[in-house]
Short mmCIF file of C-alpha atoms and ligand atoms in Angstrom, two decimals:
data_model
loop_
_atom_site.label_atom_id
_atom_site.label_comp_id
_atom_site.label_asym_id
_atom_site.label_seq_id
_atom_site.Cartn_x
_atom_site.Cartn_y
_atom_site.Cartn_z
CA MET A 1203 62.00 193.48 79.12
CA LYS A 1204 59.01 191.08 78.39
CA GLN A 1205 59.17 187.12 78.47
CA ALA A 1206 58.04 186.78 74.84
CA TYR A 1207 58.57 188.60 71.46
CA ASP A 1208 57.34 188.04 68.09
CA VAL A 1209 60.88 187.92 66.82
CA VAL A 1210 64.19 187.73 68.87
CA ILE A 1211 67.35 188.74 66.96
CA VAL A 1212 70.69 187.51 68.52
CA GLY A 1213 73.45 189.81 67.40
CA SER A 1214 73.40 193.55 66.60
CA GLY A 1215 76.13 193.53 64.07
CA VAL A 1216 75.48 194.54 60.36
CA ALA A 1217 73.25 191.68 59.80
CA GLY A 1218 71.30 192.15 63.04
CA ILE A 1219 70.87 195.78 62.43
CA ALA A 1220 69.70 195.35 58.80
CA ALA A 1221 67.07 192.75 60.03
CA ALA A 1222 65.71 194.85 62.82
CA ASN A 1223 65.22 197.88 60.56
CA THR A 1224 63.41 195.72 57.90
CA LEU A 1225 61.25 194.20 60.56
CA ALA A 1226 60.34 197.60 62.17
CA GLY A 1227 57.00 199.25 61.36
CA HIS A 1228 54.99 196.02 61.00
CA GLY A 1229 53.47 196.11 64.60
CA LEU A 1230 55.69 193.42 65.67
CA GLU A 1231 57.54 193.08 69.26
CA ILE A 1232 61.11 192.57 68.40
CA LEU A 1233 64.03 191.97 70.91
CA VAL A 1234 67.65 192.54 69.83
CA ILE A 1235 70.18 191.03 72.18
CA ASP A 1236 73.98 191.47 72.10
CA GLU A 1237 76.73 190.91 74.49
CA ASN A 1238 78.67 193.94 73.48
CA PRO A 1239 78.05 197.29 75.39
CA GLN A 1240 76.67 198.90 72.20
CA ALA A 1241 75.46 197.78 68.70
CA GLY A 1242 77.63 197.57 65.69
CA GLY A 1243 79.28 194.12 65.91
CA GLN A 1244 82.80 193.71 64.62
CA ILE A 1245 83.05 196.57 62.23
CA LEU A 1246 80.55 199.28 63.41
CA ARG A 1247 81.52 198.99 66.99
CA GLN A 1248 83.20 202.56 67.24
CA HIS A 1249 80.23 204.06 65.12
CA CYS A 1250 77.49 203.00 67.34
CA ARG A 1251 78.76 204.39 70.51
CA VAL A 1252 76.08 205.25 73.03
CA THR A 1253 72.80 206.32 71.65
CA ASP A 1254 69.19 206.41 73.10
CA GLY A 1255 67.96 205.46 69.74
CA PHE A 1256 68.76 202.99 66.96
CA TRP A 1257 70.65 202.64 63.70
CA GLU A 1258 69.78 202.25 60.19
CA PHE A 1259 71.52 202.17 56.69
CA ASP A 1260 70.87 204.69 54.02
CA PRO A 1261 68.51 203.03 51.60
CA ARG A 1262 70.78 204.19 48.91
CA LEU A 1263 73.12 201.37 49.93
CA GLU A 1264 71.33 198.57 48.05
CA ARG A 1265 70.05 200.71 45.32
CA SER A 1266 72.97 199.97 42.92
CA GLY A 1267 72.19 196.25 43.27
CA ARG A 1268 75.98 195.55 43.27
CA THR A 1269 78.18 194.45 45.89
CA VAL A 1270 78.46 196.47 48.99
CA SER A 1271 81.91 197.40 50.50
CA THR A 1272 82.61 197.63 54.14
CA GLN A 1273 83.66 201.30 53.61
CA LYS A 1274 80.09 202.07 52.15
CA ILE A 1275 78.19 200.15 54.98
CA VAL A 1276 80.14 202.37 57.55
CA GLN A 1277 79.51 205.49 55.70
CA SER A 1278 75.69 204.82 55.26
CA LEU A 1279 75.10 204.01 58.96
CA ARG A 1280 73.16 206.76 60.70
CA PRO A 1281 71.34 207.16 64.07
CA VAL A 1282 67.56 207.34 64.18
CA PRO A 1283 64.97 207.32 66.98
CA ARG A 1284 64.34 203.87 68.20
CA PRO A 1285 61.44 202.28 66.06
CA LYS A 1286 58.29 201.55 67.96
CA GLY A 1287 58.24 197.86 68.93
CA ILE A 1288 62.16 197.44 69.03
CA THR A 1289 63.66 196.63 72.36
CA CYS A 1290 67.56 196.54 72.47
CA VAL A 1291 69.41 194.89 75.33
CA HIS A 1292 73.14 194.98 75.44
CA GLN A 1293 75.74 193.40 77.56
CA ALA A 1294 73.21 190.38 77.59
CA ARG A 1295 74.66 186.95 76.57
CA VAL A 1296 72.38 184.21 75.12
CA LEU A 1297 73.74 181.02 76.85
CA GLY A 1298 71.51 178.40 75.44
CA ILE A 1299 68.68 177.78 73.03
CA PHE A 1300 66.18 175.14 74.06
CA PRO A 1301 63.14 173.42 72.22
CA ASP A 1302 60.46 175.79 70.78
CA ARG A 1303 62.92 178.77 70.68
CA GLN A 1304 63.21 179.27 74.34
CA LEU A 1305 66.31 181.36 75.01
CA LEU A 1306 68.39 181.42 78.27
CA VAL A 1307 69.82 184.77 78.64
CA HIS A 1308 72.16 186.19 81.12
CA VAL A 1309 71.16 189.96 81.54
CA PRO A 1310 73.00 192.71 83.22
CA ASP A 1311 72.24 194.13 86.70
CA PRO A 1312 69.92 196.99 85.88
CA LEU A 1313 67.45 194.45 84.36
CA CYS A 1314 67.43 192.12 87.38
CA PRO A 1315 64.65 192.34 89.86
CA GLY A 1316 66.27 193.58 93.03
CA SER A 1317 69.89 194.16 92.56
CA SER A 1318 72.75 191.71 91.62
CA VAL A 1319 76.23 192.74 90.67
CA SER A 1320 76.58 189.41 88.81
CA GLY A 1321 73.40 189.97 86.55
CA CYS A 1322 70.67 187.31 86.53
CA MET A 1323 69.05 184.82 84.21
CA MET A 1324 66.09 185.15 82.11
CA GLU A 1325 64.09 182.82 79.95
CA ILE A 1326 62.84 184.41 76.84
CA ASP A 1327 60.36 182.89 74.19
CA ALA A 1328 60.75 183.84 70.63
CA GLY A 1329 58.01 183.36 68.19
CA TYR A 1330 60.60 183.66 65.34
CA LEU A 1331 64.26 183.54 66.11
CA LEU A 1332 67.07 185.22 63.96
CA LEU A 1333 70.53 184.22 64.72
CA ALA A 1334 73.14 186.82 63.50
CA THR A 1335 76.17 185.78 65.81
CA GLY A 1336 78.99 186.56 63.30
CA ALA A 1337 82.30 185.18 63.35
CA ARG A 1338 85.62 184.76 65.11
CA GLU A 1339 89.12 184.77 63.99
CA ARG A 1340 91.11 181.54 63.24
CA PHE A 1341 94.87 181.02 63.78
CA LEU A 1342 97.64 178.58 63.51
CA PRO A 1343 99.45 177.93 66.65
CA PHE A 1344 103.18 178.31 66.88
CA LYS A 1345 105.70 178.18 69.66
CA GLY A 1346 105.23 181.27 71.94
CA TRP A 1347 101.77 182.24 70.62
CA THR A 1348 100.52 182.69 74.40
CA LEU A 1349 103.16 185.29 75.18
CA PRO A 1350 101.76 188.78 76.19
CA GLY A 1351 102.15 191.10 73.12
CA VAL A 1352 100.94 188.22 70.69
CA MET A 1353 97.31 188.93 69.51
CA SER A 1354 94.86 188.28 66.79
CA LEU A 1355 94.57 190.94 64.05
CA GLY A 1356 91.05 191.62 65.25
CA ALA A 1357 92.14 191.98 68.93
CA ALA A 1358 94.65 194.59 67.80
CA GLN A 1359 91.85 196.36 65.88
CA ILE A 1360 89.36 196.17 68.86
CA LEU A 1361 92.07 197.76 71.17
CA MET A 1362 92.27 200.65 68.83
CA LYS A 1363 88.58 200.99 67.94
CA SER A 1364 87.33 200.54 71.43
CA SER A 1365 90.14 202.10 73.62
CA GLY A 1366 92.23 204.21 71.23
CA ILE A 1367 95.20 202.10 72.38
CA LEU A 1368 98.01 200.85 69.96
CA PRO A 1369 99.23 197.15 70.44
CA ALA A 1370 102.66 198.66 70.82
CA ARG A 1371 104.77 201.52 69.31
CA HIS A 1372 106.02 198.90 66.54
CA THR A 1373 103.70 195.98 65.48
CA LEU A 1374 104.59 193.21 63.24
CA ILE A 1375 101.60 191.91 61.24
CA ALA A 1376 101.54 188.24 60.06
CA GLY A 1377 99.12 185.46 58.76
CA THR A 1378 97.01 185.28 55.73
CA SER A 1379 93.94 187.51 56.59
CA PRO A 1380 92.44 190.40 54.47
CA LEU A 1381 92.37 192.05 57.85
CA GLN A 1382 96.28 192.42 57.62
CA THR A 1383 96.04 195.68 55.48
CA VAL A 1384 93.00 197.10 57.34
CA LEU A 1385 94.94 196.76 60.58
CA ALA A 1386 98.06 198.36 59.14
CA LEU A 1387 96.22 201.40 58.03
CA GLU A 1388 94.41 201.73 61.28
CA ILE A 1389 97.78 201.48 63.14
CA LEU A 1390 99.18 204.19 61.12
CA LYS A 1391 96.04 206.37 61.49
CA ASN A 1392 96.68 206.08 65.34
CA LYS A 1393 100.30 207.20 64.75
CA GLY A 1394 101.82 203.85 65.33
CA ASN A 1395 104.45 201.94 63.25
CA VAL A 1396 104.10 198.73 61.29
CA THR A 1397 107.42 196.77 61.42
CA ALA A 1398 106.25 194.69 58.22
CA ILE A 1399 103.33 192.80 57.00
CA LEU A 1400 104.30 189.26 56.57
CA ASP A 1401 101.87 187.32 54.22
CA GLU A 1402 101.94 183.59 54.00
CA ASN A 1403 100.71 183.64 50.37
CA HIS A 1404 102.97 184.11 47.45
CA PHE A 1405 101.99 186.81 44.99
CA ALA A 1406 101.28 184.34 42.24
CA LYS A 1407 98.35 183.07 44.37
CA LYS A 1408 96.79 186.33 44.47
CA LEU A 1409 96.67 186.56 40.88
CA GLY A 1410 93.60 184.37 41.08
CA LEU A 1411 91.82 187.46 41.82
CA LEU A 1412 92.04 188.88 38.33
CA PRO A 1413 89.09 186.88 36.85
CA LEU A 1414 86.93 188.27 39.71
CA LEU A 1415 87.64 191.82 38.74
CA LYS A 1416 84.90 191.81 36.17
CA HIS A 1417 82.12 191.48 38.62
CA HIS A 1418 83.77 192.70 41.95
CA GLY A 1419 86.14 195.47 40.57
CA PHE A 1420 85.05 197.88 43.21
CA LEU A 1421 85.90 195.56 46.22
CA ALA A 1422 89.14 194.40 44.56
CA GLY A 1423 89.89 198.15 43.88
CA GLU A 1424 89.28 198.98 47.53
CA GLY A 1425 91.83 196.18 48.44
CA ALA A 1426 94.34 197.46 45.93
CA MET A 1427 94.06 201.12 47.14
CA GLN A 1428 94.74 199.88 50.80
CA MET A 1429 98.00 198.21 49.51
CA LEU A 1430 98.93 201.19 47.45
CA SER A 1431 98.40 203.51 50.36
CA LEU A 1432 100.58 201.27 52.76
CA MET A 1433 103.27 201.11 49.92
CA ILE A 1434 103.39 205.03 49.78
CA ARG A 1435 103.87 205.16 53.33
CA LYS A 1436 106.86 202.60 52.95
CA VAL A 1437 105.44 199.76 54.91
CA ARG A 1438 107.48 196.68 54.22
CA PHE A 1439 105.67 193.77 52.67
CA ARG A 1440 106.96 190.11 52.44
CA GLN A 1441 105.09 187.24 50.72
CA GLY A 1442 105.55 183.56 51.30
CA VAL A 1443 106.62 183.98 54.82
CA ARG A 1444 105.21 182.27 57.98
CA VAL A 1445 105.73 182.99 61.87
CA THR A 1446 107.50 179.89 63.49
CA GLU A 1447 108.12 181.28 66.90
CA ALA A 1448 107.49 184.24 69.10
CA ARG A 1449 110.28 184.65 71.55
CA GLY A 1450 110.57 186.57 74.94
CA LYS A 1451 110.57 185.82 78.77
CA ASN A 1452 107.58 187.74 80.20
CA GLU A 1453 106.46 189.28 76.77
CA VAL A 1454 107.24 189.03 73.29
CA THR A 1455 110.56 190.44 72.15
CA ALA A 1456 111.36 188.68 68.86
CA VAL A 1457 109.62 186.78 66.21
CA VAL A 1458 111.17 184.08 64.04
CA THR A 1459 109.81 183.50 60.52
CA ALA A 1460 110.52 180.95 57.76
CA ASP A 1461 110.04 181.27 53.92
CA LEU A 1462 107.33 178.95 52.38
CA ASP A 1463 107.45 177.13 49.26
CA ARG A 1464 104.40 177.34 46.80
CA LYS A 1465 102.68 174.71 48.58
CA GLY A 1466 103.03 176.44 51.83
CA ASN A 1467 105.79 174.19 53.35
CA LYS A 1468 108.65 175.65 55.28
CA ILE A 1469 111.81 176.03 53.39
CA PRO A 1470 114.60 174.83 55.68
CA GLY A 1471 117.40 177.29 56.40
CA THR A 1472 115.39 180.42 55.81
CA SER A 1473 114.68 181.46 59.11
CA GLN A 1474 114.71 185.23 60.01
CA ILE A 1475 114.39 186.96 63.37
CA TYR A 1476 112.46 190.37 63.79
CA SER A 1477 112.58 192.30 66.92
CA ALA A 1478 109.06 192.98 67.97
CA SER A 1479 107.01 194.17 70.96
CA ALA A 1480 103.65 193.16 69.31
CA LEU A 1481 102.73 190.64 66.87
CA ALA A 1482 99.17 190.66 65.33
CA VAL A 1483 98.38 187.47 63.44
CA GLY A 1484 95.43 185.70 61.96
CA HIS A 1485 94.28 183.23 59.38
CA GLY A 1486 90.77 184.27 58.32
CA PHE A 1487 87.48 183.47 60.22
CA SER A 1488 85.09 180.89 61.47
CA PRO A 1489 81.46 181.19 62.08
CA ASN A 1490 80.26 181.40 65.57
CA ILE A 1491 78.02 178.19 65.43
CA GLU A 1492 77.52 177.52 69.05
CA LEU A 1493 73.86 178.82 69.38
CA PRO A 1494 72.57 177.35 65.98
CA VAL A 1495 74.05 174.02 66.97
CA GLN A 1496 72.26 174.22 70.39
CA ALA A 1497 69.15 175.07 68.53
CA GLY A 1498 69.44 171.91 66.65
CA CYS A 1499 70.15 173.55 63.24
CA ALA A 1500 71.98 171.40 60.67
CA LEU A 1501 75.36 172.41 59.67
CA ASP A 1502 77.46 172.03 56.32
CA TYR A 1503 81.25 172.00 56.03
CA ASP A 1504 82.72 174.16 53.34
CA ALA A 1505 86.35 175.36 53.67
CA ASP A 1506 85.80 178.02 51.10
CA ARG A 1507 83.11 179.54 53.37
CA GLY A 1508 85.03 179.47 56.62
CA GLY A 1509 84.54 175.72 57.78
CA TRP A 1510 81.25 174.71 59.56
CA VAL A 1511 78.41 176.85 58.52
CA VAL A 1512 74.77 177.03 59.29
CA ARG A 1513 72.55 175.34 56.61
CA VAL A 1514 69.94 177.70 55.27
CA ASP A 1515 67.35 177.56 52.55
CA HIS A 1516 66.71 180.34 50.00
CA ALA A 1517 64.65 182.26 52.59
CA LEU A 1518 67.68 181.95 55.24
CA GLU A 1519 65.49 179.51 57.29
CA THR A 1520 67.54 176.91 59.11
CA SER A 1521 66.59 173.10 59.29
CA VAL A 1522 64.75 174.10 62.29
CA VAL A 1523 61.32 175.74 61.63
CA LYS A 1524 60.99 179.43 62.56
CA VAL A 1525 64.84 179.66 63.27
CA TYR A 1526 66.71 181.75 60.70
CA ALA A 1527 70.34 182.67 60.27
CA ALA A 1528 71.94 185.59 58.64
CA GLY A 1529 75.45 187.09 58.20
CA GLU A 1530 78.79 185.37 58.72
CA ILE A 1531 77.38 182.34 60.26
CA THR A 1532 75.94 181.15 57.10
CA GLY A 1533 79.31 181.43 55.30
CA ILE A 1534 82.26 183.99 55.76
CA ALA A 1535 81.74 186.65 53.12
CA GLY A 1536 82.15 190.00 54.88
CA ALA A 1537 79.90 192.92 55.85
CA GLY A 1538 78.16 193.23 52.40
CA LYS A 1539 76.79 189.83 52.58
CA SER A 1540 75.67 190.18 56.26
CA PHE A 1541 73.91 193.49 55.34
CA VAL A 1542 71.98 191.72 52.41
CA GLU A 1543 71.08 188.55 54.47
CA GLY A 1544 69.98 190.52 57.47
CA LYS A 1545 67.24 192.12 55.10
CA LEU A 1546 66.45 188.91 53.30
CA ALA A 1547 65.84 187.02 56.50
CA ALA A 1548 63.60 189.81 57.98
CA LEU A 1549 61.71 189.76 54.61
CA SER A 1550 61.22 186.08 54.85
CA ILE A 1551 60.00 186.18 58.43
CA LEU A 1552 57.52 189.02 57.48
CA GLU A 1553 56.21 186.88 54.70
CA LYS A 1554 55.59 184.02 56.92
CA LEU A 1555 53.62 186.41 59.28
CA GLY A 1556 51.47 187.42 56.37
CA LYS A 1557 52.77 191.06 56.44
CA LYS A 1558 53.21 192.96 53.13
CA THR A 1559 56.82 193.19 52.21
CA GLY A 1560 56.85 195.04 48.77
CA PRO A 1561 57.46 193.73 45.24
CA ASP A 1562 59.24 190.53 44.59
CA ARG A 1563 61.84 192.13 42.52
CA TYR A 1564 63.27 193.80 45.59
CA ALA A 1565 63.84 190.49 47.27
CA GLN A 1566 65.29 189.13 43.81
CA LYS A 1567 67.69 192.04 43.81
CA LEU A 1568 69.05 191.24 47.29
CA VAL A 1569 69.57 187.57 46.30
CA ARG A 1570 71.60 188.60 43.38
CA MET A 1571 73.82 190.69 45.61
CA GLN A 1572 73.92 187.86 48.16
CA LYS A 1573 75.48 185.69 45.25
CA GLN A 1574 77.97 188.20 43.96
CA GLN A 1575 79.28 188.80 47.53
CA ARG A 1576 79.67 185.15 48.17
CA GLY A 1577 81.74 184.78 44.73
CA TYR A 1578 84.34 187.26 45.99
CA ALA A 1579 84.54 185.94 49.50
CA SER A 1580 85.14 182.33 48.35
CA PHE A 1581 88.43 183.51 46.83
CA LEU A 1582 89.37 185.55 49.99
CA ASN A 1583 88.53 182.33 52.13
CA GLN A 1584 90.82 180.33 49.86
CA LEU A 1585 93.66 182.71 50.54
CA CYS A 1586 93.07 182.27 54.24
CA GLN A 1587 93.35 178.54 54.13
CA VAL A 1588 96.31 176.82 55.75
CA PRO A 1589 97.69 173.56 54.20
CA ALA A 1590 97.60 170.44 56.13
CA SER A 1591 101.34 170.17 56.17
CA ALA A 1592 101.40 173.31 58.44
CA TYR A 1593 99.37 171.67 61.13
CA GLU A 1594 101.25 168.43 60.72
CA ALA A 1595 104.55 170.41 61.38
CA ILE A 1596 103.40 171.97 64.92
CA ASP A 1597 105.94 170.98 67.42
CA ASP A 1598 104.86 168.60 70.39
CA ASP A 1599 105.52 171.24 72.99
CA VAL A 1600 103.14 173.92 71.32
CA LEU A 1601 100.12 174.59 73.34
CA ILE A 1602 96.84 174.16 71.27
CA CYS A 1603 94.35 174.85 74.27
CA ARG A 1604 95.56 177.42 76.60
CA CYS A 1605 92.78 177.23 79.15
CA GLU A 1606 93.23 173.53 79.70
CA GLU A 1607 96.98 173.75 78.72
CA ILE A 1608 96.74 170.83 76.23
CA SER A 1609 99.83 170.49 73.91
CA MET A 1610 100.04 169.44 70.23
CA GLY A 1611 102.04 166.18 71.62
CA GLU A 1612 98.96 165.22 73.79
CA ILE A 1613 96.62 165.67 70.82
CA ARG A 1614 98.88 163.51 68.66
CA LYS A 1615 99.01 160.88 71.36
CA GLN A 1616 95.18 160.69 71.78
CA ILE A 1617 94.74 160.68 67.93
CA ALA A 1618 97.18 157.59 67.85
CA LYS A 1619 95.02 155.95 70.36
CA GLY A 1620 92.05 156.17 68.14
CA PHE A 1621 90.16 159.34 69.21
CA VAL A 1622 89.60 160.48 65.75
CA THR A 1623 86.14 162.15 65.91
CA THR A 1624 85.61 165.80 66.91
CA GLY A 1625 83.55 164.66 69.99
CA SER A 1626 85.90 161.79 71.22
CA LEU A 1627 89.07 163.87 70.76
CA LYS A 1628 87.56 166.74 72.84
CA LYS A 1629 86.58 164.34 75.62
CA ALA A 1630 89.99 162.67 75.49
CA THR A 1631 92.04 165.74 75.74
CA ARG A 1632 89.53 168.20 77.31
CA CYS A 1633 90.62 170.58 74.53
CA GLY A 1634 87.89 173.11 74.32
CA MET A 1635 86.37 172.50 77.74
CA GLY A 1636 88.08 175.36 79.47
CA ARG A 1637 87.20 179.06 80.30
CA CYS A 1638 86.86 180.14 76.74
CA GLN A 1639 84.83 176.98 75.88
CA GLY A 1640 86.73 176.49 72.81
CA ARG A 1641 86.29 179.90 71.40
CA ILE A 1642 89.97 180.08 70.34
CA CYS A 1643 91.08 176.39 69.89
CA GLN A 1644 87.96 174.58 68.56
CA PRO A 1645 88.48 175.44 64.86
CA VAL A 1646 92.04 174.74 65.36
CA LEU A 1647 91.51 171.38 66.78
CA PHE A 1648 89.19 170.43 64.03
CA ASP A 1649 91.84 171.47 61.46
CA ILE A 1650 94.44 169.39 63.07
CA LEU A 1651 92.29 166.36 63.28
CA LEU A 1652 91.61 166.62 59.45
CA ALA A 1653 95.25 167.18 58.88
CA LEU A 1654 96.62 164.30 60.99
CA THR A 1655 93.94 161.71 60.15
CA GLY A 1656 93.24 162.54 56.40
CA GLN A 1657 89.50 162.09 57.19
CA THR A 1658 86.72 164.13 55.66
CA PRO A 1659 84.62 166.50 57.86
CA ASP A 1660 81.72 164.02 57.54
CA GLN A 1661 83.87 161.25 59.12
CA THR A 1662 85.15 163.34 61.94
CA GLY A 1663 81.78 164.89 62.66
CA SER A 1664 80.84 168.52 63.57
CA PRO A 1665 81.42 170.07 66.94
CA SER A 1666 78.72 169.93 69.76
CA PHE A 1667 78.07 172.56 72.41
CA ARG A 1668 76.09 172.75 75.48
CA ALA A 1669 74.70 175.63 77.66
CA PRO A 1670 76.09 177.86 78.87
CA VAL A 1671 77.96 178.54 75.60
CA LYS A 1672 79.48 181.71 77.39
CA ASN A 1673 81.12 182.41 80.75
CA VAL A 1674 78.76 183.45 83.32
CA PRO A 1675 79.14 183.97 87.14
CA MET A 1676 77.52 181.25 89.27
CA ALA A 1677 75.84 183.79 91.27
CA ALA A 1678 73.69 184.90 88.37
CA PHE A 1679 72.05 181.36 88.56
CA LEU A 1680 71.20 181.98 92.11
CA HIS A 1681 69.62 185.30 91.77
CA PRO A 1682 65.92 184.97 92.39
C1 LIG B 3185 87.56 190.45 65.23
C2 LIG B 3185 87.02 190.72 63.88
C3 LIG B 3185 87.30 191.92 63.22
C4 LIG B 3185 86.82 192.11 61.95
N1 LIG B 3185 87.15 193.38 61.34
C5 LIG B 3185 86.54 193.48 60.09
C6 LIG B 3185 86.98 194.93 59.50
O1 LIG B 3185 87.60 195.58 59.93
N2 LIG B 3185 86.47 194.87 58.17
C7 LIG B 3185 85.60 193.97 57.55
O2 LIG B 3185 85.23 194.21 56.53
N3 LIG B 3185 85.27 192.99 58.29
C8 LIG B 3185 85.79 192.59 59.41
N4 LIG B 3185 85.42 191.52 60.03
C9 LIG B 3185 84.48 190.50 59.42
C10 LIG B 3185 83.05 190.71 59.95
O3 LIG B 3185 82.69 189.58 60.69
C11 LIG B 3185 81.99 191.32 58.97
O4 LIG B 3185 82.61 192.23 58.22
C12 LIG B 3185 80.72 191.92 59.72
O5 LIG B 3185 81.13 192.37 60.96
C13 LIG B 3185 79.76 190.74 59.91
O6 LIG B 3185 78.52 191.18 60.42
P1 LIG B 3185 77.64 190.19 61.28
O7 LIG B 3185 76.37 191.14 61.63
O8 LIG B 3185 77.30 189.00 60.39
O9 LIG B 3185 78.47 189.70 62.37
P2 LIG B 3185 79.14 190.58 63.73
O10 LIG B 3185 79.47 192.11 63.21
O11 LIG B 3185 80.31 189.90 64.18
O12 LIG B 3185 78.03 190.66 64.83
C14 LIG B 3185 77.62 189.57 65.52
C15 LIG B 3185 77.21 190.08 66.95
O13 LIG B 3185 76.53 188.97 67.67
C16 LIG B 3185 76.81 189.05 68.94
N5 LIG B 3185 76.88 187.77 69.70
C17 LIG B 3185 77.49 186.70 69.13
N6 LIG B 3185 77.24 185.64 70.15
C18 LIG B 3185 76.38 186.21 71.10
C19 LIG B 3185 75.61 185.62 72.25
N7 LIG B 3185 75.73 184.26 72.50
N8 LIG B 3185 74.98 186.44 72.91
C20 LIG B 3185 74.79 187.68 72.60
N9 LIG B 3185 75.44 188.30 71.47
C21 LIG B 3185 76.16 187.50 70.71
C22 LIG B 3185 78.32 189.71 69.01
O14 LIG B 3185 78.62 190.39 70.22
C23 LIG B 3185 78.32 190.54 67.74
O15 LIG B 3185 77.94 192.06 68.18
C24 LIG B 3185 85.88 191.31 61.37
C25 LIG B 3185 85.69 190.02 62.06
C26 LIG B 3185 86.25 189.82 63.27
C27 LIG B 3185 85.93 188.39 63.86
#
């Protein structure tokens, strides 16, 4: 590993892989860094298991010029010998970005001079920096959400994809996310049982999808096929239902739900109890914005794109010169958009470097695909949104930040005292300052703030983050 590279890509998910492939073959030194043990990010993790080489997507993937589905992306991935000039470092975390694109990276033991079980720190200079750090799941807190057995939809997926372990023999699925059906199919494939899928949306809201069928028939069809396949296998669906409590002494044993009216408010007297040994629940995604914020990139707030997103121009350059962003961090829209943006960002960097990148019409085609992908995603993101009334209704004794053990009551108290900006509320409560550094609670705290104060995102302000943005052993800083 060197100390300086022409291009550093943070994240080797769909966007990072697509970018690296496009940049390869132009005589550049490229470093790809990812904290996961292998490439692939959230959706390709089990397909990219150990390889000495690299990965690329079949060029036919983009030939149609239409929206690209996750399934097609997965099918078109293939192993290739590592292209000349590309270095991949896994299990390495970027902890901070400093002026002039200097990265502070925690690298694993084998890359440290001498030996250190805790790994060590490296400073790396990036000529150009491409951030492709993806997204995380959002959730709506309820009583008992910290009980063992309660997990996010993605966590249940990762358990099966990475280790082949089912969340439990019977899993109850809840929330609002498009991941609900994907997870249910994965559980059935692994010979588990799905107790039921409880969707907070009413069917009528989903009819908004119909006008989108014209341009996104394939994607919508894929979703419809998943539903049909679950119905054939007699999986129970309930619409307009929210989890209000997970019960159990040492682990979840029962889940309480309430029916919702058309506005998403709980209807009194409608509670039902499900017996459950695992509950997987999620409410869509939020971009991972810690590193772009550290790098000084401007953000925009757009609920239909997942909340705070990195502001980019048509070339995917951020407000900071030579820092680019691609994939979920510029707005939640799924793997297809990440694929297209990874390529577009790489083409823009090549152009800046004066490298030949082929005809303009190729980039124009990618831009059209990016737009199409965004249109469909904006509807899905709307389906995932939780109404302000749901945050207002959270009981005082519900934990919001599990690391620092901050309850909803404490947050209400501090807001009433006048701590009504994102920064001041974080300092007043310590919410988000714990071990996970706000990974779970930071988007929730922001939504609570909006709901309880009625302010706009511009009034509350965007979140700030300091290095190190990820956990790292102190010993790693001491290693020479
Ligand atoms: C838990 C989860 C499950 C999902 N499952 C699906 C699914 O089944 N189907 C689907 O269509 N979509 C799914 N999605 C949506 C998914 O975000 C996109 O489909 C797609 O993976 C986005 O690609 P990406 O390259 O933008 O980001 P990702 O695939 O998320 O890749 C980002 C990469 O950046 C790395 N990274 C982030 N920060 C750092 C850092 N500081 N240092 C080093 N590395 C870092 C991460 O380890 C990750 O590998 C899921 C999302 C989540 C959060």
